[in-house]
Short mmCIF file of N, CA and C in Angstrom, two decimals:
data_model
loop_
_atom_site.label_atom_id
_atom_site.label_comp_id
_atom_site.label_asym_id
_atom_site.label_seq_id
_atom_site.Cartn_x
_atom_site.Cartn_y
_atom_site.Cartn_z
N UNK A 21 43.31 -4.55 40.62
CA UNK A 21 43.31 -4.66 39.19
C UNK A 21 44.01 -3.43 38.63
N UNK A 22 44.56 -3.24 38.16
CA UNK A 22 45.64 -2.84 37.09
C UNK A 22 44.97 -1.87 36.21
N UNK A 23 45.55 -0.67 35.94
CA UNK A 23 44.91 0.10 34.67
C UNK A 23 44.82 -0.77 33.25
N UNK A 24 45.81 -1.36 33.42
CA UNK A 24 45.86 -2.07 31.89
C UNK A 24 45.17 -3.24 31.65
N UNK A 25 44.85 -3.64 32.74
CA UNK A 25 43.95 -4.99 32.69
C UNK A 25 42.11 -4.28 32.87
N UNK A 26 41.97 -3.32 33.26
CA UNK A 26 40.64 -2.79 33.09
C UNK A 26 40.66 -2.58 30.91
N UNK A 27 41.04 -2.23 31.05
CA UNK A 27 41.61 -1.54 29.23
C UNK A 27 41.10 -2.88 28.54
N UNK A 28 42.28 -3.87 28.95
CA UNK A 28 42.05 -5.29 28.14
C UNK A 28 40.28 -5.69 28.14
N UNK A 29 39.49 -5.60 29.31
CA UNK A 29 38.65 -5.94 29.69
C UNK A 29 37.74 -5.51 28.84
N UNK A 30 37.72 -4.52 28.31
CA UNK A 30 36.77 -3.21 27.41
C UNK A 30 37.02 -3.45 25.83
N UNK A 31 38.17 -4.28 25.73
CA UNK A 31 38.56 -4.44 24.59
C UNK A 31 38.32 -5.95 23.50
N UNK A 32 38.53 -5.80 22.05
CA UNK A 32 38.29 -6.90 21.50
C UNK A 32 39.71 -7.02 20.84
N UNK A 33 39.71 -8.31 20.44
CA UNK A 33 41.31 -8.40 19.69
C UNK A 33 40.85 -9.04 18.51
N UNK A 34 40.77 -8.35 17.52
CA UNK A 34 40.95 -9.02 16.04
C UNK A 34 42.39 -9.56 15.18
N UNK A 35 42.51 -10.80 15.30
CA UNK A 35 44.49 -10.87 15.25
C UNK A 35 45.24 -10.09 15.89
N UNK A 36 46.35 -9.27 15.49
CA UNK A 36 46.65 -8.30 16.38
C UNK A 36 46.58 -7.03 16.42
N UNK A 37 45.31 -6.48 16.34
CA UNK A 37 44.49 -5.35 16.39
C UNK A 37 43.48 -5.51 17.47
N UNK A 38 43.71 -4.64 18.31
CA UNK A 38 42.97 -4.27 19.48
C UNK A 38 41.56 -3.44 18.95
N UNK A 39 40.51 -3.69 19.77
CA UNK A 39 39.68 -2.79 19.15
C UNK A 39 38.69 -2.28 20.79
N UNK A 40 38.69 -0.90 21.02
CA UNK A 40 37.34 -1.02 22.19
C UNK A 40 36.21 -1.00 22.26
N UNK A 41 35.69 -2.11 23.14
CA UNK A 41 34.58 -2.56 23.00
C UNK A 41 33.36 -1.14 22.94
N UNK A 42 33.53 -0.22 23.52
CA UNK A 42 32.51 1.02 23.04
C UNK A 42 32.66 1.73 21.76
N UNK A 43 33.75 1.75 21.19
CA UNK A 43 33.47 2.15 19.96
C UNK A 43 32.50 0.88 18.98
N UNK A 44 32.96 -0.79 18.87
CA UNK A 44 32.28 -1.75 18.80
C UNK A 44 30.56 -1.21 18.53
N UNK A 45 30.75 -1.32 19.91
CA UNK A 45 28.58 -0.83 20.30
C UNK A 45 28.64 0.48 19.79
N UNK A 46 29.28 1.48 19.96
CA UNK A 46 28.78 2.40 18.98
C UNK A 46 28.44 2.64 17.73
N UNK A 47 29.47 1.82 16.60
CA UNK A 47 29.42 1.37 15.84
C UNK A 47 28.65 0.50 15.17
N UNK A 48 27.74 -0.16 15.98
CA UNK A 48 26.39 -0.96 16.00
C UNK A 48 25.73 -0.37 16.08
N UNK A 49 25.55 0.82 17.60
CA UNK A 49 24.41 1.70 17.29
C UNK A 49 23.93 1.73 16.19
N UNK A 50 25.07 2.44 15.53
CA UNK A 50 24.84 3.66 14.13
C UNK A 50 24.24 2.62 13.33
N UNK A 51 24.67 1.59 13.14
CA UNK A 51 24.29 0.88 11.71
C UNK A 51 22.69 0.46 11.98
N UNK A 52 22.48 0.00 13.46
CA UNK A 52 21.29 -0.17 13.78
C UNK A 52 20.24 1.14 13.28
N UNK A 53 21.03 1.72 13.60
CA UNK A 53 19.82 3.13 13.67
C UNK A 53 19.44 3.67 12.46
N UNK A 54 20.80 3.48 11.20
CA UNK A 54 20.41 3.80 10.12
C UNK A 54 19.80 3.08 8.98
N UNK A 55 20.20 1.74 9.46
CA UNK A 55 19.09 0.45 9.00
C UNK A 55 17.97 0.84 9.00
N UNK A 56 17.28 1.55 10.16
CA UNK A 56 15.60 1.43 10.52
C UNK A 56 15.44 2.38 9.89
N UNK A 57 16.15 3.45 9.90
CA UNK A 57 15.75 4.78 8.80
C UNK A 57 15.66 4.55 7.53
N UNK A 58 16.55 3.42 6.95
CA UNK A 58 16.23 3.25 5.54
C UNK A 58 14.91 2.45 5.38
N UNK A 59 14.97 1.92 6.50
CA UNK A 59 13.45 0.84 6.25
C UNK A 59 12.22 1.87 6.31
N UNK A 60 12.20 2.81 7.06
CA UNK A 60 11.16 3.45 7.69
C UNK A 60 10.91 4.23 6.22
N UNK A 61 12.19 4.87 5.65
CA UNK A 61 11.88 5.56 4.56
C UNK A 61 11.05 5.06 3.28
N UNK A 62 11.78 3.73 3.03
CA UNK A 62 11.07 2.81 2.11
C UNK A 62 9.63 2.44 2.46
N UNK A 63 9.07 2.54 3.76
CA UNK A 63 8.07 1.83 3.35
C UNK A 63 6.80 2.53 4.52
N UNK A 64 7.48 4.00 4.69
CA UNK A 64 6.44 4.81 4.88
C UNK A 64 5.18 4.92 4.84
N UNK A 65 4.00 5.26 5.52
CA UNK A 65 2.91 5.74 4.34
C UNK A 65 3.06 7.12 3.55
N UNK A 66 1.87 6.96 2.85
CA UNK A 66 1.50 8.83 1.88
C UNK A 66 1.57 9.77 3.02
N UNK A 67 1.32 10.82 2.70
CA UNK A 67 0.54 11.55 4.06
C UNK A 67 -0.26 11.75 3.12
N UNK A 68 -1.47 11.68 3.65
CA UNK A 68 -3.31 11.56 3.34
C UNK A 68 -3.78 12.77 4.19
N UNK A 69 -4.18 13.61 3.63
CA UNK A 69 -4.96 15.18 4.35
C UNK A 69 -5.49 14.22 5.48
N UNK A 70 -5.62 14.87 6.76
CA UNK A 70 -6.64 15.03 7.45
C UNK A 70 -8.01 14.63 7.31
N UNK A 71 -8.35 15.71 6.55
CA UNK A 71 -9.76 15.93 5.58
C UNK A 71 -10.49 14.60 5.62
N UNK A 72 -9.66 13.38 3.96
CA UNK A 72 -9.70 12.42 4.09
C UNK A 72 -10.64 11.47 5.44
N UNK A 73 -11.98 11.27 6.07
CA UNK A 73 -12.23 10.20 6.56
C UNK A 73 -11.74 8.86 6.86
N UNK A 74 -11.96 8.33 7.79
CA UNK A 74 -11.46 6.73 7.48
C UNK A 74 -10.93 6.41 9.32
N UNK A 75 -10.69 4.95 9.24
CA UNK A 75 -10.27 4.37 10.61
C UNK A 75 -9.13 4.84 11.57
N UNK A 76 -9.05 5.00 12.25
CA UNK A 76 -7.41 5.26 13.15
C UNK A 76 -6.57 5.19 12.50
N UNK A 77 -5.39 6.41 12.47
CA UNK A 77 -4.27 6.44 11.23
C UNK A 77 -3.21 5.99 12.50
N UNK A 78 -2.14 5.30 12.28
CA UNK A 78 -1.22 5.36 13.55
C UNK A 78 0.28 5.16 12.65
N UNK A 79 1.32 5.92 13.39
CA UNK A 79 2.32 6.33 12.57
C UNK A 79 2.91 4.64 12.38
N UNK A 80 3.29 5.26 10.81
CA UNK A 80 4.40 3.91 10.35
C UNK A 80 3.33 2.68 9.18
N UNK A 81 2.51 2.59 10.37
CA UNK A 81 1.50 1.39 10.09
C UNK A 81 0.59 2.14 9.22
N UNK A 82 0.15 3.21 9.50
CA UNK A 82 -1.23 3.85 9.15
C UNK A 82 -2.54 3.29 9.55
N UNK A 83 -3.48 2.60 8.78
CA UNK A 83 -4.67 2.02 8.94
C UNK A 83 -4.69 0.51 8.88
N UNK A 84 -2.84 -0.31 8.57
CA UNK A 84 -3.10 -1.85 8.50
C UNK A 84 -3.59 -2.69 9.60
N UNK A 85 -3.09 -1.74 11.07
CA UNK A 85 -3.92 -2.69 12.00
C UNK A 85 -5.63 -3.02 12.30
N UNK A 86 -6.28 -2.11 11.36
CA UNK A 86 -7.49 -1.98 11.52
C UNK A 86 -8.10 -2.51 10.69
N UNK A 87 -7.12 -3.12 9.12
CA UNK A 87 -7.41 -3.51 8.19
C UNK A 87 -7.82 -5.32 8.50
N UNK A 88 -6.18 -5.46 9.45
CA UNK A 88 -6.02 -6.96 9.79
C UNK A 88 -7.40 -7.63 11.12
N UNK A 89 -7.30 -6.34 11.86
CA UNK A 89 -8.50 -6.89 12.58
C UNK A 89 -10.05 -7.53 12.01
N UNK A 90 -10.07 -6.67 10.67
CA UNK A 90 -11.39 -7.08 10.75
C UNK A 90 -11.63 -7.68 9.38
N UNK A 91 -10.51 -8.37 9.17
CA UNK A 91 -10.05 -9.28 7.86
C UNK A 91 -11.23 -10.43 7.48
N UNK A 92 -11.27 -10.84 8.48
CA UNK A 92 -12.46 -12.07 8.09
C UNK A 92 -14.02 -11.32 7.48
N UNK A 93 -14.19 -9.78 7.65
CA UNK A 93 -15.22 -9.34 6.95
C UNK A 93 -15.53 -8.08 7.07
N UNK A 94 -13.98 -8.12 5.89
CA UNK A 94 -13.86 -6.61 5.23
C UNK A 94 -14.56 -6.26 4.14
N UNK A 95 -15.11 -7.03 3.31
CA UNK A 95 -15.93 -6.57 2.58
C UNK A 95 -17.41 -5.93 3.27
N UNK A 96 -17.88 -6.88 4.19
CA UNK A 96 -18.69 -6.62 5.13
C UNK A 96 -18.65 -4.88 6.02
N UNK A 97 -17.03 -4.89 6.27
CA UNK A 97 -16.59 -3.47 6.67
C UNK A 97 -16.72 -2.37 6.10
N UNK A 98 -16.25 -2.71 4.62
CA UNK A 98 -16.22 -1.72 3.92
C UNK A 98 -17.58 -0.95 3.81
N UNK A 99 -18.59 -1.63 3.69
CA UNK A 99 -19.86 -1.27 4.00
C UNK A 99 -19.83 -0.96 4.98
N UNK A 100 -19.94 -0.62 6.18
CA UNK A 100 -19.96 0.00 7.28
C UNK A 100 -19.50 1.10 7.37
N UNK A 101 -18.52 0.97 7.09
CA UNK A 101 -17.40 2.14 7.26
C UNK A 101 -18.00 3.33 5.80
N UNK A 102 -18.85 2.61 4.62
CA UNK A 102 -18.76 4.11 3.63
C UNK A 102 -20.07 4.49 4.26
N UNK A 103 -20.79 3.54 4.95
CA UNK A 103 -22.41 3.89 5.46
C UNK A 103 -21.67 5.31 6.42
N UNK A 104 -20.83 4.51 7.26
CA UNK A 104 -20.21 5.79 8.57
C UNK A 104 -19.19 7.00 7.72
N UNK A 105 -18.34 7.11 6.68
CA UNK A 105 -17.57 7.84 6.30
C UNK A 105 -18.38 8.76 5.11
N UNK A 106 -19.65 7.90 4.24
CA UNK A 106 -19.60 8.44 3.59
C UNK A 106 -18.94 7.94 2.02
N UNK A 107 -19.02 8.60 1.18
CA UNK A 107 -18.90 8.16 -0.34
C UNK A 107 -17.56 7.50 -0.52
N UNK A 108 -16.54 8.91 -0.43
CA UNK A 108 -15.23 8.31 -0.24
C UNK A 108 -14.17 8.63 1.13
N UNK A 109 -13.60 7.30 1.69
CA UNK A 109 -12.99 7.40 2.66
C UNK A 109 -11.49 6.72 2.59
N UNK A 110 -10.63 6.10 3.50
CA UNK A 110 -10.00 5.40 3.08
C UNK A 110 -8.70 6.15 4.14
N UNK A 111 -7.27 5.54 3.68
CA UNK A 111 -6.08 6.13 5.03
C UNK A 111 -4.79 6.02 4.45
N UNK A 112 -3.97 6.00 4.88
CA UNK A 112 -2.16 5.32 4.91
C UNK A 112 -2.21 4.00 5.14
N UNK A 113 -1.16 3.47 4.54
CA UNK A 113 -0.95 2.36 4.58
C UNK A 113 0.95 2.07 4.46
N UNK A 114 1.42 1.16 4.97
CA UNK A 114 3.39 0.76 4.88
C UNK A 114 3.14 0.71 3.04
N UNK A 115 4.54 1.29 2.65
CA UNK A 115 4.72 1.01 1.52
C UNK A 115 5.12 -0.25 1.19
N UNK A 116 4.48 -1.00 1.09
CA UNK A 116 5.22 -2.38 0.88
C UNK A 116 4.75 -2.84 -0.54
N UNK A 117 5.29 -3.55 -1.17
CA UNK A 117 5.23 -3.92 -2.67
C UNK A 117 3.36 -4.40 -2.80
N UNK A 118 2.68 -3.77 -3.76
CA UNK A 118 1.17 -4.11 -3.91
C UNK A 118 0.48 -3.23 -2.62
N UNK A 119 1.25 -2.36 -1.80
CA UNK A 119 0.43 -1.44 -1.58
C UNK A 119 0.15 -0.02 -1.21
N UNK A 120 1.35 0.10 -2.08
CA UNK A 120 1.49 1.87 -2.71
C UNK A 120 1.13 2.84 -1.77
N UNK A 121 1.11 2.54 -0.09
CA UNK A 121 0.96 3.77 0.69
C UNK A 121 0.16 4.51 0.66
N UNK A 122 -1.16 3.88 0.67
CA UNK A 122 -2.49 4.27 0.46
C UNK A 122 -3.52 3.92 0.23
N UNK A 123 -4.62 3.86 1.14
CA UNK A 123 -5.84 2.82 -0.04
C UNK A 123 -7.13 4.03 -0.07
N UNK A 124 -7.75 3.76 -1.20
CA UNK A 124 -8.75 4.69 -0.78
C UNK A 124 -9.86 3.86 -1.00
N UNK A 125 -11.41 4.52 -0.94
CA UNK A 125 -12.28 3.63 -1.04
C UNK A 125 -13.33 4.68 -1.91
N UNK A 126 -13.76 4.56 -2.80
CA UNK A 126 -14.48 5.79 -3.73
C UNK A 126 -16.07 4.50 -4.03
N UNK A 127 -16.80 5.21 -3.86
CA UNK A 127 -18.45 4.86 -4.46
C UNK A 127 -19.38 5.30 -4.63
N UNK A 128 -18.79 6.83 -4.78
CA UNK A 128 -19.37 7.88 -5.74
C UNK A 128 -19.96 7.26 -7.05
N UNK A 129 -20.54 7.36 -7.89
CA UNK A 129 -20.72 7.35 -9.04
C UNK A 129 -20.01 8.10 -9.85
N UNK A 130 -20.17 9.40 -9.80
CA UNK A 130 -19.19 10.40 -10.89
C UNK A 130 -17.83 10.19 -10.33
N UNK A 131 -17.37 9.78 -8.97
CA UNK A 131 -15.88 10.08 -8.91
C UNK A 131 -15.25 8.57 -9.40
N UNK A 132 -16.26 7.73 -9.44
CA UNK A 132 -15.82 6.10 -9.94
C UNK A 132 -15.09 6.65 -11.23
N UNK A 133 -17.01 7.07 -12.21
CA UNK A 133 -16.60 7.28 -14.08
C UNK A 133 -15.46 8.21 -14.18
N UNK A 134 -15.12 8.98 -13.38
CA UNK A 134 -14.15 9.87 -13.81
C UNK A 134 -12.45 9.20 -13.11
N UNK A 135 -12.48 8.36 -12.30
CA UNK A 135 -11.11 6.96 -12.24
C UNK A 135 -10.98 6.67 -13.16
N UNK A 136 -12.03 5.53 -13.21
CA UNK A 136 -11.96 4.40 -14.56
C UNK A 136 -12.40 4.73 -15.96
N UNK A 137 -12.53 6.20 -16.31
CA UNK A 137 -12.81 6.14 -17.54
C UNK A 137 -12.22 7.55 -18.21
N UNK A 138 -12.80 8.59 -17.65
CA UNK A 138 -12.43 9.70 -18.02
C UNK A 138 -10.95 10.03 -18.03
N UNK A 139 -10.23 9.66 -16.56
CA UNK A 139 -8.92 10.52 -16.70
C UNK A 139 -8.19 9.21 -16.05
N UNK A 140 -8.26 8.20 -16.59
CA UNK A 140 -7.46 6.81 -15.84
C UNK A 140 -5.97 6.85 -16.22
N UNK A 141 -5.48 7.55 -17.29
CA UNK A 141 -4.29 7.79 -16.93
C UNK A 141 -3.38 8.68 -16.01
N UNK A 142 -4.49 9.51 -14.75
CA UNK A 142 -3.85 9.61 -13.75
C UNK A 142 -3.46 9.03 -12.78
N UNK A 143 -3.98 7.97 -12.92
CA UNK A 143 -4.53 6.85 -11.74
C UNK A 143 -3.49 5.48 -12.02
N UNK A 144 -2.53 5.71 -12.79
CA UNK A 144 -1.58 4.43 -12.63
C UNK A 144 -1.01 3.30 -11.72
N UNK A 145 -1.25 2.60 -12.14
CA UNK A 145 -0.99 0.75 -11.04
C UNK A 145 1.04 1.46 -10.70
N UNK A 146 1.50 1.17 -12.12
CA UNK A 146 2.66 1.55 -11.16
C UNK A 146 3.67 0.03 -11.98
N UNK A 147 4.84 -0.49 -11.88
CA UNK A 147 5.85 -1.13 -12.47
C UNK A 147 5.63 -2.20 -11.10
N UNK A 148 5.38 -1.33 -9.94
CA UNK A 148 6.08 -2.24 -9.02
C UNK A 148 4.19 -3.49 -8.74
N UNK A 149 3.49 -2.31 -9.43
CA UNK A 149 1.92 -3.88 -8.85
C UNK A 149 2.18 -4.15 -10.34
N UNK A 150 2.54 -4.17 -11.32
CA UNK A 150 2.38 -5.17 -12.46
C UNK A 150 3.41 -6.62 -11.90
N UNK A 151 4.52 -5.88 -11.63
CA UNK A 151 5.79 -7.26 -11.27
C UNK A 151 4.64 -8.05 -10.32
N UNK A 152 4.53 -7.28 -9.25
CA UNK A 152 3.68 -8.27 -8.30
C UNK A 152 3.02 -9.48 -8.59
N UNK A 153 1.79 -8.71 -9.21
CA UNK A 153 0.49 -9.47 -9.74
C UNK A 153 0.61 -10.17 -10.94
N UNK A 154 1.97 -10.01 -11.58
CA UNK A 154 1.34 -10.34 -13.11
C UNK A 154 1.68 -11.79 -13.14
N UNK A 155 2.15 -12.75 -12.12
CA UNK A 155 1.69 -14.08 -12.45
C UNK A 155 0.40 -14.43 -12.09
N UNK A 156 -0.46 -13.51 -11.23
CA UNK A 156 -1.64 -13.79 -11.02
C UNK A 156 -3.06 -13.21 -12.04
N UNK A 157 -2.20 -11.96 -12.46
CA UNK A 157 -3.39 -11.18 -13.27
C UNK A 157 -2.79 -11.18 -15.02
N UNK A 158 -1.53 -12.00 -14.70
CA UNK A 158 -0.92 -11.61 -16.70
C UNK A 158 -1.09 -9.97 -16.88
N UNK A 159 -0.96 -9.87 -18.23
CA UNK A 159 -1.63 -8.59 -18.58
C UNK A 159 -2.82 -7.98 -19.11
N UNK A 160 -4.13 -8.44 -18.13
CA UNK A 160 -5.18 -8.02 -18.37
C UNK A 160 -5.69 -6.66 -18.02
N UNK A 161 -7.03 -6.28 -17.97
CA UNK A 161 -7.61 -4.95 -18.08
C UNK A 161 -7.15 -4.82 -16.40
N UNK A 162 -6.85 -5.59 -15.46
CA UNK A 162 -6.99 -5.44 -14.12
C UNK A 162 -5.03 -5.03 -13.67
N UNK A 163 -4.62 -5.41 -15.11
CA UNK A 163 -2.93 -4.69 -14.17
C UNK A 163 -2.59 -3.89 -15.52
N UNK A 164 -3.22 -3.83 -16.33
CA UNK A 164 -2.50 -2.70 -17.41
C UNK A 164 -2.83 -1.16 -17.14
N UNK A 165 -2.20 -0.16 -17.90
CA UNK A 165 -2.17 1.32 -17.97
C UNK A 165 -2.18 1.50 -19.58
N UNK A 166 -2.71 2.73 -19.75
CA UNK A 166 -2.31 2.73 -20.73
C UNK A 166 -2.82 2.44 -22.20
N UNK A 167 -2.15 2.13 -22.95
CA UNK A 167 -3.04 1.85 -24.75
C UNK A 167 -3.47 0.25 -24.40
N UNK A 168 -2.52 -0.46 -23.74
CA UNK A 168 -2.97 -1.28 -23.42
C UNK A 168 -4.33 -1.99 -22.64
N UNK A 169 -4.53 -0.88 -21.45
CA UNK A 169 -5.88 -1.07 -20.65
C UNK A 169 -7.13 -0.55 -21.86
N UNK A 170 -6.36 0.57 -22.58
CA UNK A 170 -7.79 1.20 -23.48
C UNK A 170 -8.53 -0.15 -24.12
N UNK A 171 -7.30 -1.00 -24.95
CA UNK A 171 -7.76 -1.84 -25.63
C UNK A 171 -8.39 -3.24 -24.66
N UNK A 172 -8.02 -3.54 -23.41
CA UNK A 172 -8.72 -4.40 -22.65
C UNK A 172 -10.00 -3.62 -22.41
N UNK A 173 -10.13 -2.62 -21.82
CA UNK A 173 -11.21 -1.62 -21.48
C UNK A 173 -12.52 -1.78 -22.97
N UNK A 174 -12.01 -1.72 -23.99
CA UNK A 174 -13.09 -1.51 -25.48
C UNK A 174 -13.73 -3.12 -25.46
N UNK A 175 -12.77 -4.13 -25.13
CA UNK A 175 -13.41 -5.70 -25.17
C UNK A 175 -13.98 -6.07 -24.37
N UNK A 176 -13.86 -5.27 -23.39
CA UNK A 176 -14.88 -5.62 -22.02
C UNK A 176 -16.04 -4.66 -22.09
N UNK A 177 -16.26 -3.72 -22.58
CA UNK A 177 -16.92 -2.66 -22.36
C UNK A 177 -18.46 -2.97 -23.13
N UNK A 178 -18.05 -3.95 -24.40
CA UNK A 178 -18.97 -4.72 -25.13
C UNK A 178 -19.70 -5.53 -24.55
N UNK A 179 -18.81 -6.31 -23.64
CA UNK A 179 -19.79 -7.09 -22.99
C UNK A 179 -20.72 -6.58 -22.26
N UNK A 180 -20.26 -5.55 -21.74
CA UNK A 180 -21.26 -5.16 -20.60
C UNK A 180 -22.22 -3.89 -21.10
N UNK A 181 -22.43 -3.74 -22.15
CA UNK A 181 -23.20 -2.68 -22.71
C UNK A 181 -24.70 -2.81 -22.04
N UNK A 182 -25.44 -1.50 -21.46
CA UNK A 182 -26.30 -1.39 -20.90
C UNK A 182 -27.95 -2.73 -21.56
N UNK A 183 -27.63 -2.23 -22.62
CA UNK A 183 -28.70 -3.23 -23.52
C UNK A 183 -28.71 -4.61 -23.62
N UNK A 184 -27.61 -5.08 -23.21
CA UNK A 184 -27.02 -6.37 -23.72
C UNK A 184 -27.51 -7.39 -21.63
N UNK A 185 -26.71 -5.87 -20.86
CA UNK A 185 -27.49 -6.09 -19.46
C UNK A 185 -28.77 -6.52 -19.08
N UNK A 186 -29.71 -5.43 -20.27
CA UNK A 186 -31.07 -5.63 -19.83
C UNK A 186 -31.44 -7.34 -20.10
N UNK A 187 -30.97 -7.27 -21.29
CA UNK A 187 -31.67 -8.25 -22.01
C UNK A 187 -31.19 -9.53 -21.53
N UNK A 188 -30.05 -9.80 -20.71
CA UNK A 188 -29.59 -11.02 -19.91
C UNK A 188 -29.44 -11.35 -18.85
N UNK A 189 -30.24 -10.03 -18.40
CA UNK A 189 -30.47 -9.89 -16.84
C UNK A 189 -31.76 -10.11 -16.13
N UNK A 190 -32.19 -10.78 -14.99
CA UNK A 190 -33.29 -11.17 -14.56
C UNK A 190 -33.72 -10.04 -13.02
N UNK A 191 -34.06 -9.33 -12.51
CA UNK A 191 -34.18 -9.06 -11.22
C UNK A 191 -34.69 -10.15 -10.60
N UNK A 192 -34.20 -10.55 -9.51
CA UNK A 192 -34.70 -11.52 -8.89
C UNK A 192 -35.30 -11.08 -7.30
#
């Protein structure tokens, strides 16, 4: 075999443009490689202190595989896990649309009132969970921020006034 027929062999022909097949795959490499970097970047988790409590963090994923395992009774979990973590716990999570690279789990009492009432405009949903949710939630007290949540927040807040509790509430 021939120097020039090894050459041909390595090579691609686009009309009449030769091209070699390792630059080709190299050229794939790269795009491959920088594809995953843009993905990886987008949809990262937070980094969450240490500190923070909560299930197995594992890179990329964070805590979703631990989330999916025990899906059929996570509410059930969640109890478990604040009995084992404690008040507030929680991990990383992929940034993926509706779940902001992070979940936490708070059932404190004072660290609840001071979320949802005191300083809730630190605590913003965000543009990208309103788009999400809002054929499911519209714009109620559960996807707004804002003057808007204040005023869902004052119509709900009536209803549930401590007195109004007693008096329509039964212990059973």
């Amino acid at each position: 075999m021939s120097a020039s027929t090894k050459e041909l062999s390595l090579a691609l022909s686009f009309g009449e443009q030769m091209y070699p097949l390792n630059s080709i795959l190299n050229s794939v490499v790269v795009l491959v490689i920088a594809s995953l970097y843009i993905i990886y970047r987008k949809i990262r988790p937070h980094r969450i202190p240490a500190s923070l409590p909560g299930p197995r963090r594992y890179p990329i994923v964070g805590m979703m595989p631990y989330m999916v395992k025990h899906w059929e009774d996570w509410p059930g979990e969640t109890v478990r896990l604040t009995k084992k973590y404690g008040r507030t716990w929680g991990g990383p999570m992929p940034s993926l649309p509706g779940m902001g690279g992070a979940v936490f789990f708070v059932t404190d009492e004072a660290s609840t009132h001071h979320i949802l009432s005191k300083n809730f405009d630190n605590y913003e949903k965000g543009d990208a969970f309103r788009h999400l949710y809002e054929e499911l939630l519209g714009q109620g007290i559960f996807s707004s921020d804002g003057d808007l949540w204040r005023v869902h927040r004052k119509i709900i807040s009536n209803m549930f006034s401590r007195n109004l509790l007693r008096k329509t509430s039964k212990v059973v």
